[in-house]
Amino acid sequence: MNFDKWFEGQEKIIQVILLIIPFVGWVVEILYRLSKILRKPSVINIAGGVIFAVIGLAWVGLILDVIFLFLNNRLCLVED
């Protein structure tokens, strides 16, 4: 699964738009985290996937990821 590479290859504004669109952001988040887990199954990636699968529906995780994306150029609780 190469969704993480595709997502990281997009412009930052496209990444933000994909994250803030209702339901699409949650799907993008889950696909990205699943791709990272398959690529590198670390404790941080697995914990981040489980946490954001639950709180991503409440927009809290998505907003946190948008802020993290602007500040650190990566999503929250993702290890490369």
XYZ file of N, CA and C in Angstrom:
240
model
N 0.846 -1.174 0.000
C 0.000 0.000 0.000
C 0.891 1.236 0.000
N 0.739 2.082 -0.982
C 1.570 3.268 -1.116
C 0.800 4.560 -0.912
N -0.276 4.512 -0.163
C -1.077 5.709 0.037
C -0.290 6.791 0.767
N 0.556 6.404 1.709
C 1.330 7.396 2.450
C 2.293 8.147 1.538
N 2.914 7.454 0.610
C 3.828 8.113 -0.337
C 3.062 9.065 -1.257
N 1.883 8.644 -1.700
C 1.067 9.504 -2.554
C 0.641 10.760 -1.789
N 0.177 10.590 -0.555
C -0.285 11.714 0.255
C 0.851 12.687 0.531
N 2.028 12.174 0.873
C 3.168 13.032 1.157
C 3.673 13.749 -0.093
N 3.388 13.202 -1.271
C 3.801 13.817 -2.520
C 2.901 14.962 -2.971
N 1.757 15.130 -2.338
C 0.830 16.189 -2.702
C 1.280 17.526 -2.112
N 0.798 18.611 -2.706
C 1.045 19.945 -2.152
C 0.415 20.026 -0.763
N 0.957 20.882 0.085
C 0.455 20.999 1.455
C -1.005 21.451 1.478
N -1.405 22.342 0.576
C -2.789 22.815 0.553
C -3.747 21.677 0.177
N -3.325 20.799 -0.722
C -4.148 19.643 -1.093
C -4.259 18.691 0.092
N -3.180 18.500 0.834
C -3.217 17.646 2.019
C -4.215 18.192 3.043
N -4.176 19.495 3.264
C -5.093 20.113 4.225
C -6.538 19.975 3.759
N -6.782 20.222 2.480
C -8.147 20.100 1.950
C -8.653 18.676 2.100
N -7.797 17.702 1.803
C -8.202 16.307 1.953
C -8.508 15.951 3.401
N -7.830 16.577 4.344
C -8.072 16.276 5.749
C -9.320 16.960 6.304
N -9.685 18.129 5.796
C -10.799 18.854 6.416
C -12.156 18.586 5.766
N -12.195 17.914 4.626
C -13.485 17.577 4.014
C -14.162 16.508 4.871
N -15.431 16.721 5.249
C -16.126 15.732 6.078
C -16.125 14.346 5.438
N -15.913 13.347 6.227
C -15.834 11.932 5.905
C -14.617 11.605 5.049
N -14.293 12.416 4.059
C -13.109 12.178 3.226
C -11.855 12.280 4.092
N -11.816 13.251 4.994
C -10.669 13.409 5.888
C -10.457 12.191 6.753
N -11.536 11.621 7.257
C -11.434 10.432 8.100
C -10.921 9.245 7.288
N -11.398 9.088 6.066
C -10.950 7.990 5.201
C -9.475 8.170 4.830
N -9.087 9.396 4.478
C -7.692 9.681 4.149
C -6.805 9.385 5.359
N -7.258 9.801 6.517
C -6.512 9.568 7.761
C -6.303 8.073 8.011
N -7.343 7.296 7.882
C -7.258 5.855 8.126
C -6.365 5.185 7.084
N -6.519 5.529 5.817
C -5.680 4.943 4.770
C -4.210 5.308 4.959
N -3.953 6.548 5.320
C -2.576 6.993 5.538
C -1.942 6.232 6.699
N -2.664 6.156 7.799
C -2.121 5.482 8.981
C -1.976 3.979 8.755
N -2.908 3.379 8.050
C -2.806 1.954 7.736
C -1.597 1.693 6.844
N -1.362 2.564 5.897
C -0.206 2.436 5.025
C 1.102 2.567 5.817
N 1.144 3.512 6.756
C 2.330 3.669 7.608
C 2.533 2.456 8.515
N 1.434 1.902 9.037
C 1.532 0.714 9.891
C 2.067 -0.464 9.097
N 1.595 -0.640 7.870
C 2.076 -1.745 7.041
C 3.542 -1.558 6.657
N 3.957 -0.317 6.446
C 5.336 -0.028 6.065
C 6.278 -0.165 7.260
N 5.865 0.344 8.431
C 6.693 0.274 9.639
C 5.781 0.058 10.850
N 5.600 -1.200 11.253
C 4.682 -1.499 12.369
C 5.291 -1.193 13.736
N 5.409 0.081 14.073
C 5.934 0.477 15.381
C 4.776 0.755 16.338
N 5.111 0.847 17.608
C 4.093 1.099 18.632
C 3.424 2.450 18.411
N 4.195 3.462 18.040
C 3.632 4.805 17.819
C 2.650 4.791 16.652
N 3.007 4.131 15.546
C 2.109 4.078 14.394
C 0.829 3.323 14.714
N 0.932 2.210 15.421
C -0.260 1.424 15.764
C -1.141 2.186 16.746
N -0.532 2.784 17.768
C -1.312 3.567 18.739
C -1.983 4.755 18.063
N -1.255 5.440 17.189
C -1.842 6.565 16.462
C -2.988 6.131 15.584
N -2.868 4.983 14.942
C -3.955 4.460 14.103
C -5.201 4.156 14.902
N -5.034 3.541 16.052
C -6.191 3.200 16.901
C -6.831 4.463 17.472
N -6.006 5.369 17.961
C -6.538 6.608 18.555
C -7.290 7.432 17.531
N -6.703 7.616 16.359
C -7.336 8.476 15.365
C -8.479 7.788 14.633
N -8.564 6.473 14.683
C -9.741 5.792 14.135
C -10.967 6.137 14.970
N -10.760 6.358 16.252
C -11.873 6.676 17.153
C -12.154 8.178 17.193
N -11.125 9.015 17.456
C -11.396 10.445 17.623
C -11.394 11.201 16.305
N -11.018 10.556 15.218
C -11.054 11.218 13.917
C -12.471 11.536 13.477
N -13.413 10.751 13.951
C -14.811 11.008 13.613
C -15.340 12.274 14.271
N -14.712 12.690 15.351
C -15.165 13.873 16.081
C -14.439 15.141 15.638
N -13.681 15.109 14.576
C -12.935 16.221 14.006
C -11.775 16.680 14.866
N -11.685 16.220 16.109
C -10.582 16.642 16.971
C -9.259 16.161 16.395
N -9.206 14.909 16.003
C -7.989 14.349 15.433
C -7.611 14.985 14.118
N -8.600 15.301 13.306
C -8.321 15.909 12.005
C -7.769 17.327 12.155
N -8.346 18.091 13.050
C -7.856 19.449 13.298
C -6.456 19.398 13.900
N -6.223 18.455 14.803
C -4.900 18.280 15.383
C -3.883 17.920 14.303
N -4.273 17.079 13.370
C -3.375 16.708 12.284
C -3.094 17.866 11.341
N -4.073 18.712 11.078
C -3.850 19.887 10.222
C -2.844 20.824 10.887
N -2.984 21.042 12.180
C -2.038 21.893 12.908
C -0.644 21.270 12.888
N -0.578 19.973 13.152
C 0.700 19.265 13.143
C 1.335 19.304 11.755
N 0.515 19.206 10.711
C 1.009 19.243 9.342
C 1.667 20.590 9.035
N 1.062 21.678 9.504
C 1.645 23.002 9.290
C 2.934 23.194 10.083
N 2.970 22.698 11.320
C 4.124 22.933 12.181
C 5.290 21.984 11.906
N 5.005 20.700 11.655
C 6.068 19.698 11.568
C 6.170 19.001 10.224
N 5.298 19.342 9.295
C 5.278 18.734 7.963
C 5.040 17.225 8.010
N 4.301 16.771 9.010
C 3.884 15.385 9.116
C 2.638 15.340 10.001
N 1.993 14.190 10.054
C 0.809 14.057 10.883
C 1.201 13.656 12.302
N 0.284 13.882 13.238
C 0.517 13.577 14.638
C 0.552 12.059 14.856
N 1.417 11.622 15.725
C 1.587 10.205 16.085
C 1.883 9.320 14.886
N 2.775 9.793 14.020
C 3.241 9.001 12.879
C 4.759 8.980 12.924
N 5.312 7.781 12.851
C 6.760 7.632 12.865
C 7.226 7.194 11.484
N 8.233 7.859 10.942
C 8.750 7.496 9.615
C 9.731 6.366 9.683
